[in-house]
Amino acid sequence: MTQATSLALFCKVVDNYGDIGICWRFARQLAQEHGIAVTLWVDDLHTFQRICPAVQTGAALQQIGAIAVRHWATQEGAFAPADIADIVIEFFGCEIPPGYIAAMAECEPRPVWLNLEGLSAEEWVEGCHTLPSMHPRFSLTKHFFFPGFTEKTGGLLREAALEEERRQFQSDPAAMAAFLGQFGLTPQEIAARKVTLFCYPHAPVAQLFKAWEEGDEDMVCLVPQGVAAQAVHAFLGEAANPGVMRRRGAISVRVLPFVPQQDYDKLLWASDLNFVRGEDSVVRAQWAGKPFIWHIYPQDENLHHKKLRAFLQRYAARSASLDAFSLYWNGAHPQGGAETADWAALWTDLRADMAALTRHSLEWQRHLYTLGDLTTNLLKFSSSLR
């Protein structure tokens, strides 16, 4: 079989940092670990720059490390077969330029065409993973490729060196203290229970802050700039700019700048509990080996509640406190639970389970490792089609 040497990845930014976050990690791993020449097409360079400061927002074409980055305008013109990569991937069903598809149909051999789908723990994903779809006009076949949590899916994104990097960092208290210290955390804050908060604007942050404020444990909440802006502004009493911190009762809230992806991993590793949102950060939280609460991208008719319940069942932490907290955090509630959340009680129950949840997170990691990593699995499948 012919070995693929080039890959085009098309990304439309819908969920703020999630879409480009996944695609940027994926592109880097393809280039660094597999020697693939990657061209990343992305329509929102400003959002991209928040997680990768090297991005030039006004450039139509730029090279960032080994990755060619192209600004994907609304309309793209004609393409020639020579412009087409060996593997063409559209992320999460974005429609790639018609001219690019027409040029794909002229290639011999045809490129591998994949739709890299969103993450879900629902059972139907296993039946749709790697399914083909014929183009209605051209002699082209697109295959669906699903990340997931079982051997009947593509697994999760994970770099080869990630686990060793995590182990070294978490076994070095001085390195963790130095990392947190650059954001202004004092030794007292570093010694407290540390929570990262990354959520959508509708999360019940103000209610949770109040429960923490009135609690009996010193806590530090680390919030990236712009996240939960209304609740954070109200707590701080001033603009939520990076470096601003305020303490009320038992809780300190500190605003952090957006950091490059590698530093976000370290932030997760250095914290005791991570609130994450969307798809990219929830995957990184699972590799962090720490308890986490997932805020799922909201969908019409509360379909995200079904998705959350499917994950909690698959995750199988056997923790009523985690299930209840996660459901209320997402605007749902457990079967038989109260309509209104008691955040003080929910936090008390979750805190009591924290040690067991930490152990379970490491057991879950071991399961995920048996699935292989998404990038390698995808390239193996692509090779089978060439």
GROMACS .gro file of C-alpha atoms in nm:
model
  386
    1MET     CA    1   0.000   0.000   0.000
    2THR     CA    2   0.117   0.353  -0.071
    3GLN     CA    3   0.224   0.542   0.241
    4ALA     CA    4   0.046   0.876   0.281
    5THR     CA    5   0.285   1.170   0.307
    6SER     CA    6   0.047   1.469   0.305
    7LEU     CA    7  -0.278   1.552   0.479
    8ALA     CA    8  -0.524   1.842   0.456
    9LEU     CA    9  -0.734   1.914   0.765
   10PHE     CA   10  -1.033   2.149   0.735
   11CYS     CA   11  -1.163   2.315   1.053
   12LYS     CA   12  -1.451   2.557   1.106
   13VAL     CA   13  -1.453   2.711   1.452
   14VAL     CA   14  -1.798   2.659   1.605
   15ASP     CA   15  -1.736   2.584   1.972
   16ASN     CA   16  -1.484   2.862   2.040
   17TYR     CA   17  -1.161   2.682   2.133
   18GLY     CA   18  -1.274   2.319   2.113
   19ASP     CA   19  -1.271   2.272   1.737
   20ILE     CA   20  -0.940   2.441   1.669
   21GLY     CA   21  -0.794   2.295   1.988
   22ILE     CA   22  -0.857   1.941   1.868
   23CYS     CA   23  -0.739   2.012   1.515
   24TRP     CA   24  -0.420   2.184   1.629
   25ARG     CA   25  -0.324   1.897   1.860
   26PHE     CA   26  -0.406   1.649   1.586
   27ALA     CA   27  -0.203   1.838   1.325
   28ARG     CA   28   0.102   1.864   1.549
   29GLN     CA   29   0.096   1.494   1.633
   30LEU     CA   30   0.062   1.398   1.266
   31ALA     CA   31   0.367   1.605   1.179
   32GLN     CA   32   0.588   1.539   1.480
   33GLU     CA   33   0.526   1.169   1.537
   34HIS     CA   34   0.433   1.042   1.191
   35GLY     CA   35   0.620   1.273   0.953
   36ILE     CA   36   0.304   1.378   0.769
   37ALA     CA   37   0.307   1.710   0.580
   38VAL     CA   38  -0.003   1.877   0.722
   39THR     CA   39  -0.196   2.174   0.586
   40LEU     CA   40  -0.447   2.307   0.837
   41TRP     CA   41  -0.732   2.510   0.689
   42VAL     CA   42  -0.908   2.719   0.956
   43ASP     CA   43  -1.168   2.994   0.920
   44ASP     CA   44  -1.104   3.183   1.248
   45LEU     CA   45  -0.742   3.280   1.305
   46HIS     CA   46  -0.822   3.511   1.596
   47THR     CA   47  -0.958   3.225   1.806
   48PHE     CA   48  -0.667   3.009   1.693
   49GLN     CA   49  -0.423   3.272   1.819
   50ARG     CA   50  -0.563   3.247   2.174
   51ILE     CA   51  -0.427   2.892   2.208
   52CYS     CA   52  -0.129   2.937   1.974
   53PRO     CA   53   0.027   3.284   2.010
   54ALA     CA   54   0.248   3.230   1.702
   55VAL     CA   55  -0.055   3.260   1.470
   56GLN     CA   56  -0.057   3.574   1.253
   57THR     CA   57  -0.423   3.668   1.223
   58GLY     CA   58  -0.379   3.856   0.895
   59ALA     CA   59  -0.188   3.588   0.704
   60ALA     CA   60  -0.356   3.389   0.429
   61LEU     CA   61  -0.078   3.129   0.445
   62GLN     CA   62   0.180   3.081   0.719
   63GLN     CA   63   0.412   2.814   0.851
   64ILE     CA   64   0.393   2.733   1.222
   65GLY     CA   65   0.655   2.476   1.302
   66ALA     CA   66   0.601   2.189   1.061
   67ILE     CA   67   0.238   2.287   0.992
   68ALA     CA   68   0.120   2.495   0.695
   69VAL     CA   69  -0.175   2.704   0.814
   70ARG     CA   70  -0.415   2.850   0.560
   71HIS     CA   71  -0.693   3.095   0.634
   72TRP     CA   72  -1.008   2.930   0.503
   73ALA     CA   73  -1.214   3.205   0.340
   74THR     CA   74  -1.587   3.165   0.278
   75GLN     CA   75  -1.537   3.098  -0.092
   76GLU     CA   76  -1.237   2.917  -0.231
   77GLY     CA   77  -1.160   2.897  -0.602
   78ALA     CA   78  -1.055   2.615  -0.829
   79PHE     CA   79  -0.795   2.357  -0.733
   80ALA     CA   80  -0.577   2.125  -0.941
   81PRO     CA   81  -0.506   1.759  -0.857
   82ALA     CA   82  -0.154   1.864  -0.760
   83ASP     CA   83  -0.306   2.071  -0.476
   84ILE     CA   84  -0.477   1.771  -0.318
   85ALA     CA   85  -0.334   1.588  -0.017
   86ASP     CA   86  -0.310   1.210   0.017
   87ILE     CA   87  -0.557   1.224   0.307
   88VAL     CA   88  -0.833   1.486   0.330
   89ILE     CA   89  -1.013   1.531   0.661
   90GLU     CA   90  -1.312   1.748   0.735
   91PHE     CA   91  -1.360   1.799   1.106
   92PHE     CA   92  -1.707   1.746   1.244
   93GLY     CA   93  -1.890   1.761   0.914
   94CYS     CA   94  -1.768   2.098   0.791
   95GLU     CA   95  -1.820   2.129   0.416
   96ILE     CA   96  -1.487   2.160   0.238
   97PRO     CA   97  -1.463   2.380  -0.075
   98PRO     CA   98  -1.650   2.237  -0.378
   99GLY     CA   99  -1.349   2.308  -0.597
  100TYR     CA  100  -1.131   2.099  -0.369
  101ILE     CA  101  -1.374   1.807  -0.393
  102ALA     CA  102  -1.385   1.835  -0.772
  103ALA     CA  103  -1.005   1.821  -0.784
  104MET     CA  104  -1.008   1.518  -0.553
  105ALA     CA  105  -1.221   1.335  -0.810
  106GLU     CA  106  -0.952   1.396  -1.075
  107CYS     CA  107  -0.672   1.244  -0.866
  108GLU     CA  108  -0.534   0.899  -0.937
  109PRO     CA  109  -0.531   0.730  -0.699
  110ARG     CA  110  -0.811   0.903  -0.516
  111PRO     CA  111  -0.720   1.058  -0.180
  112VAL     CA  112  -0.854   0.907   0.140
  113TRP     CA  113  -1.145   1.125   0.251
  114LEU     CA  114  -1.253   1.115   0.615
  115ASN     CA  115  -1.504   1.296   0.831
  116LEU     CA  116  -1.350   1.313   1.179
  117GLU     CA  117  -1.658   1.324   1.398
  118GLY     CA  118  -1.728   1.463   1.745
  119LEU     CA  119  -1.678   1.270   2.066
  120SER     CA  120  -1.967   1.075   2.217
  121ALA     CA  121  -2.005   0.777   2.448
  122GLU     CA  122  -2.342   0.679   2.299
  123GLU     CA  123  -2.372   0.322   2.170
  124TRP     CA  124  -2.470   0.421   1.815
  125VAL     CA  125  -2.120   0.558   1.756
  126GLU     CA  126  -1.975   0.206   1.742
  127GLY     CA  127  -2.208   0.115   1.456
  128CYS     CA  128  -2.120   0.426   1.254
  129HIS     CA  129  -1.743   0.422   1.304
  130THR     CA  130  -1.562   0.378   0.964
  131LEU     CA  131  -1.889   0.362   0.767
  132PRO     CA  132  -1.856   0.473   0.400
  133SER     CA  133  -2.061   0.740   0.224
  134MET     CA  134  -2.058   0.775  -0.157
  135HIS     CA  135  -2.048   1.121  -0.310
  136PRO     CA  136  -2.367   1.185  -0.513
  137ARG     CA  137  -2.181   1.314  -0.824
  138PHE     CA  138  -1.817   1.209  -0.811
  139SER     CA  139  -1.647   0.873  -0.783
  140LEU     CA  140  -1.543   0.948  -0.425
  141THR     CA  141  -1.611   0.773  -0.097
  142LYS     CA  142  -1.596   0.946   0.239
  143HIS     CA  143  -1.561   0.743   0.559
  144PHE     CA  144  -1.673   0.848   0.905
  145PHE     CA  145  -1.416   0.818   1.183
  146PHE     CA  146  -1.530   0.851   1.545
  147PRO     CA  147  -1.320   0.908   1.854
  148GLY     CA  148  -1.450   0.719   2.151
  149PHE     CA  149  -1.408   0.510   2.461
  150THR     CA  150  -1.426   0.151   2.333
  151GLU     CA  151  -1.230  -0.079   2.101
  152LYS     CA  152  -1.500  -0.030   1.838
  153THR     CA  153  -1.409   0.340   1.801
  154GLY     CA  154  -1.094   0.534   1.715
  155GLY     CA  155  -0.987   0.611   2.073
  156LEU     CA  156  -0.876   0.954   2.194
  157LEU     CA  157  -0.607   1.200   2.090
  158ARG     CA  158  -0.289   1.134   2.287
  159GLU     CA  159   0.073   1.216   2.209
  160ALA     CA  160   0.329   0.939   2.258
  161ALA     CA  161   0.525   1.127   2.527
  162LEU     CA  162   0.225   1.265   2.716
  163GLU     CA  163   0.210   1.012   2.999
  164GLU     CA  164   0.581   1.035   3.080
  165GLU     CA  165   0.565   1.416   3.076
  166ARG     CA  166   0.268   1.407   3.315
  167ARG     CA  167   0.439   1.165   3.553
  168GLN     CA  168   0.756   1.370   3.567
  169PHE     CA  169   0.568   1.694   3.627
  170GLN     CA  170   0.335   1.557   3.895
  171SER     CA  171   0.624   1.389   4.080
  172ASP     CA  172   0.815   1.719   4.104
  173PRO     CA  173   0.651   1.955   4.359
  174ALA     CA  174   0.910   2.225   4.287
  175ALA     CA  175   0.827   2.220   3.916
  176MET     CA  176   0.455   2.246   3.990
  177ALA     CA  177   0.512   2.530   4.236
  178ALA     CA  178   0.727   2.718   3.985
  179PHE     CA  179   0.464   2.670   3.715
  180LEU     CA  180   0.181   2.798   3.934
  181GLY     CA  181   0.398   3.075   4.074
  182GLN     CA  182   0.431   3.238   3.734
  183PHE     CA  183   0.057   3.313   3.753
  184GLY     CA  184   0.102   3.484   4.089
  185LEU     CA  185  -0.011   3.202   4.317
  186THR     CA  186   0.133   3.234   4.667
  187PRO     CA  187   0.267   2.936   4.866
  188GLN     CA  188  -0.059   2.940   5.064
  189GLU     CA  189  -0.265   2.920   4.745
  190ILE     CA  190  -0.046   2.641   4.607
  191ALA     CA  191  -0.104   2.443   4.928
  192ALA     CA  192  -0.484   2.488   4.909
  193ARG     CA  193  -0.727   2.275   4.707
  194LYS     CA  194  -0.691   2.403   4.352
  195VAL     CA  195  -0.972   2.397   4.097
  196THR     CA  196  -0.959   2.503   3.732
  197LEU     CA  197  -1.280   2.644   3.587
  198PHE     CA  198  -1.348   2.626   3.214
  199CYS     CA  199  -1.718   2.631   3.132
  200TYR     CA  200  -1.986   2.787   2.913
  201PRO     CA  201  -2.149   3.116   3.022
  202HIS     CA  202  -2.470   2.954   3.145
  203ALA     CA  203  -2.298   2.736   3.408
  204PRO     CA  204  -2.420   2.802   3.768
  205VAL     CA  205  -2.086   2.953   3.866
  206ALA     CA  206  -2.222   3.217   4.106
  207GLN     CA  207  -2.404   2.953   4.311
  208LEU     CA  208  -2.094   2.735   4.328
  209PHE     CA  209  -1.875   3.030   4.430
  210LYS     CA  210  -2.117   3.101   4.716
  211ALA     CA  211  -2.100   2.740   4.837
  212TRP     CA  212  -1.720   2.749   4.829
  213GLU     CA  213  -1.709   3.091   4.997
  214GLU     CA  214  -1.918   2.964   5.288
  215GLY     CA  215  -1.730   2.634   5.313
  216ASP     CA  216  -1.474   2.521   5.567
  217GLU     CA  217  -1.181   2.449   5.332
  218ASP     CA  218  -0.933   2.688   5.175
  219MET     CA  219  -0.977   2.677   4.799
  220VAL     CA  220  -0.831   2.847   4.495
  221CYS     CA  221  -1.028   2.869   4.170
  222LEU     CA  222  -0.822   2.938   3.857
  223VAL     CA  223  -1.029   3.087   3.574
  224PRO     CA  224  -0.900   3.170   3.223
  225GLN     CA  225  -0.977   3.523   3.112
  226GLY     CA  226  -1.321   3.552   2.952
  227VAL     CA  227  -1.465   3.235   3.108
  228ALA     CA  228  -1.783   3.278   3.315
  229ALA     CA  229  -1.726   3.650   3.272
  230GLN     CA  230  -2.043   3.774   3.444
  231ALA     CA  231  -2.009   3.558   3.755
  232VAL     CA  232  -1.634   3.618   3.784
  233HIS     CA  233  -1.677   3.995   3.743
  234ALA     CA  234  -1.944   3.996   4.013
  235PHE     CA  235  -1.721   3.800   4.251
  236LEU     CA  236  -1.414   4.014   4.188
  237GLY     CA  237  -1.596   4.345   4.188
  238GLU     CA  238  -1.379   4.460   3.899
  239ALA     CA  239  -1.282   4.364   3.545
  240ALA     CA  240  -1.166   4.004   3.519
  241ASN     CA  241  -0.823   4.074   3.376
  242PRO     CA  242  -0.531   3.829   3.401
  243GLY     CA  243  -0.361   3.855   3.737
  244VAL     CA  244  -0.663   3.986   3.925
  245MET     CA  245  -0.741   3.790   4.243
  246ARG     CA  246  -0.992   3.831   4.523
  247ARG     CA  247  -1.055   3.625   4.833
  248ARG     CA  248  -1.394   3.590   4.997
  249GLY     CA  249  -1.448   3.358   5.288
  250ALA     CA  250  -1.276   3.028   5.211
  251ILE     CA  251  -1.225   3.084   4.838
  252SER     CA  252  -0.980   3.277   4.625
  253VAL     CA  253  -1.066   3.337   4.260
  254ARG     CA  254  -0.771   3.416   4.034
  255VAL     CA  255  -0.794   3.511   3.667
  256LEU     CA  256  -0.533   3.355   3.438
  257PRO     CA  257  -0.437   3.449   3.083
  258PHE     CA  258  -0.517   3.202   2.808
  259VAL     CA  259  -0.213   2.980   2.779
  260PRO     CA  260  -0.068   2.764   2.500
  261GLN     CA  261  -0.199   2.409   2.492
  262GLN     CA  262   0.109   2.257   2.655
  263ASP     CA  263   0.071   2.488   2.955
  264TYR     CA  264  -0.300   2.412   2.979
  265ASP     CA  265  -0.207   2.046   3.025
  266LYS     CA  266   0.025   2.143   3.311
  267LEU     CA  267  -0.252   2.349   3.467
  268LEU     CA  268  -0.476   2.042   3.468
  269TRP     CA  269  -0.196   1.827   3.607
  270ALA     CA  270  -0.124   2.073   3.889
  271SER     CA  271  -0.486   2.105   4.006
  272ASP     CA  272  -0.698   1.882   4.226
  273LEU     CA  273  -1.024   1.911   4.031
  274ASN     CA  274  -1.083   2.035   3.679
  275PHE     CA  275  -1.402   2.181   3.536
  276VAL     CA  276  -1.378   2.141   3.159
  277ARG     CA  277  -1.605   2.207   2.866
  278GLY     CA  278  -1.667   2.084   2.513
  279GLU     CA  279  -1.445   1.812   2.369
  280ASP     CA  280  -1.080   1.914   2.365
  281SER     CA  281  -1.044   2.000   2.733
  282VAL     CA  282  -1.245   1.698   2.852
  283VAL     CA  283  -1.005   1.466   2.668
  284ARG     CA  284  -0.706   1.643   2.827
  285ALA     CA  285  -0.873   1.616   3.168
  286GLN     CA  286  -0.893   1.239   3.127
  287TRP     CA  287  -0.520   1.222   3.050
  288ALA     CA  288  -0.449   1.441   3.357
  289GLY     CA  289  -0.547   1.163   3.596
  290LYS     CA  290  -0.752   1.397   3.815
  291PRO     CA  291  -1.126   1.418   3.892
  292PHE     CA  292  -1.316   1.639   3.648
  293ILE     CA  293  -1.661   1.781   3.581
  294TRP     CA  294  -1.766   1.804   3.215
  295HIS     CA  295  -1.975   2.094   3.084
  296ILE     CA  296  -2.104   1.964   2.751
  297TYR     CA  297  -2.170   2.184   2.451
  298PRO     CA  298  -2.545   2.260   2.473
  299GLN     CA  299  -2.776   2.118   2.207
  300ASP     CA  300  -3.138   2.173   2.115
  301GLU     CA  301  -3.400   1.971   2.303
  302ASN     CA  302  -3.139   1.896   2.571
  303LEU     CA  303  -2.976   1.625   2.364
  304HIS     CA  304  -2.654   1.698   2.549
  305HIS     CA  305  -2.812   1.560   2.866
  306LYS     CA  306  -2.846   1.223   2.696
  307LYS     CA  307  -2.485   1.248   2.583
  308LEU     CA  308  -2.370   1.329   2.937
  309ARG     CA  309  -2.561   1.038   3.088
  310ALA     CA  310  -2.409   0.803   2.829
  311PHE     CA  311  -2.061   0.918   2.927
  312LEU     CA  312  -2.124   0.889   3.301
  313GLN     CA  313  -2.250   0.534   3.248
  314ARG     CA  314  -1.947   0.448   3.034
  315TYR     CA  315  -1.708   0.617   3.278
  316ALA     CA  316  -1.859   0.400   3.553
  317ALA     CA  317  -1.704   0.578   3.850
  318ARG     CA  318  -1.985   0.438   4.066
  319SER     CA  319  -2.002   0.775   4.235
  320ALA     CA  320  -2.347   0.913   4.305
  321SER     CA  321  -2.185   1.244   4.398
  322LEU     CA  322  -2.005   1.277   4.062
  323ASP     CA  323  -2.319   1.183   3.869
  324ALA     CA  324  -2.538   1.429   4.059
  325PHE     CA  325  -2.290   1.715   4.046
  326SER     CA  326  -2.229   1.663   3.673
  327LEU     CA  327  -2.598   1.651   3.588
  328TYR     CA  328  -2.691   1.961   3.789
  329TRP     CA  329  -2.389   2.147   3.646
  330ASN     CA  330  -2.533   2.082   3.300
  331GLY     CA  331  -2.886   2.189   3.389
  332ALA     CA  332  -3.019   1.836   3.436
  333HIS     CA  333  -3.082   1.642   3.755
  334PRO     CA  334  -3.055   1.279   3.864
  335GLN     CA  335  -3.354   1.053   3.842
  336GLY     CA  336  -3.553   1.116   4.155
  337GLY     CA  337  -3.341   1.419   4.244
  338ALA     CA  338  -3.463   1.761   4.342
  339GLU     CA  339  -3.544   2.014   4.072
  340THR     CA  340  -3.315   2.272   4.232
  341ALA     CA  341  -2.953   2.204   4.316
  342ASP     CA  342  -2.819   2.244   4.670
  343TRP     CA  343  -2.463   2.336   4.575
  344ALA     CA  344  -2.326   2.326   4.928
  345ALA     CA  345  -2.450   1.969   4.974
  346LEU     CA  346  -2.340   1.865   4.625
  347TRP     CA  347  -1.990   1.997   4.690
  348THR     CA  348  -1.970   1.832   5.032
  349ASP     CA  349  -2.060   1.495   4.879
  350LEU     CA  350  -1.820   1.535   4.587
  351ARG     CA  351  -1.532   1.641   4.813
  352ALA     CA  352  -1.586   1.330   5.028
  353ASP     CA  353  -1.542   1.114   4.716
  354MET     CA  354  -1.237   1.297   4.581
  355ALA     CA  355  -0.976   1.036   4.677
  356ALA     CA  356  -1.180   0.753   4.527
  357LEU     CA  357  -1.244   0.957   4.212
  358THR     CA  358  -0.871   1.022   4.175
  359ARG     CA  359  -0.801   0.648   4.193
  360HIS     CA  360  -1.075   0.581   3.940
  361SER     CA  361  -0.940   0.841   3.699
  362LEU     CA  362  -0.611   0.651   3.684
  363GLU     CA  363  -0.792   0.320   3.629
  364TRP     CA  364  -0.989   0.484   3.347
  365GLN     CA  365  -0.664   0.603   3.193
  366ARG     CA  366  -0.533   0.247   3.183
  367HIS     CA  367  -0.846   0.141   2.996
  368LEU     CA  368  -0.808   0.424   2.745
  369TYR     CA  369  -0.446   0.325   2.679
  370THR     CA  370  -0.559  -0.019   2.561
  371LEU     CA  371  -0.748   0.149   2.274
  372GLY     CA  372  -0.439   0.308   2.117
  373ASP     CA  373  -0.440   0.673   2.021
  374LEU     CA  374  -0.674   0.839   1.772
  375THR     CA  375  -0.403   0.965   1.535
  376THR     CA  376  -0.229   0.630   1.495
  377ASN     CA  377  -0.560   0.447   1.461
  378LEU     CA  378  -0.677   0.691   1.195
  379LEU     CA  379  -0.359   0.654   0.991
  380LYS     CA  380  -0.383   0.274   1.010
  381PHE     CA  381  -0.739   0.291   0.878
  382SER     CA  382  -0.637   0.535   0.604
  383SER     CA  383  -0.359   0.301   0.496
  384SER     CA  384  -0.611   0.019   0.460
  385LEU     CA  385  -0.806   0.231   0.210
  386ARG     CA  386  -0.515   0.322  -0.018
   0.00000   0.00000   0.00000
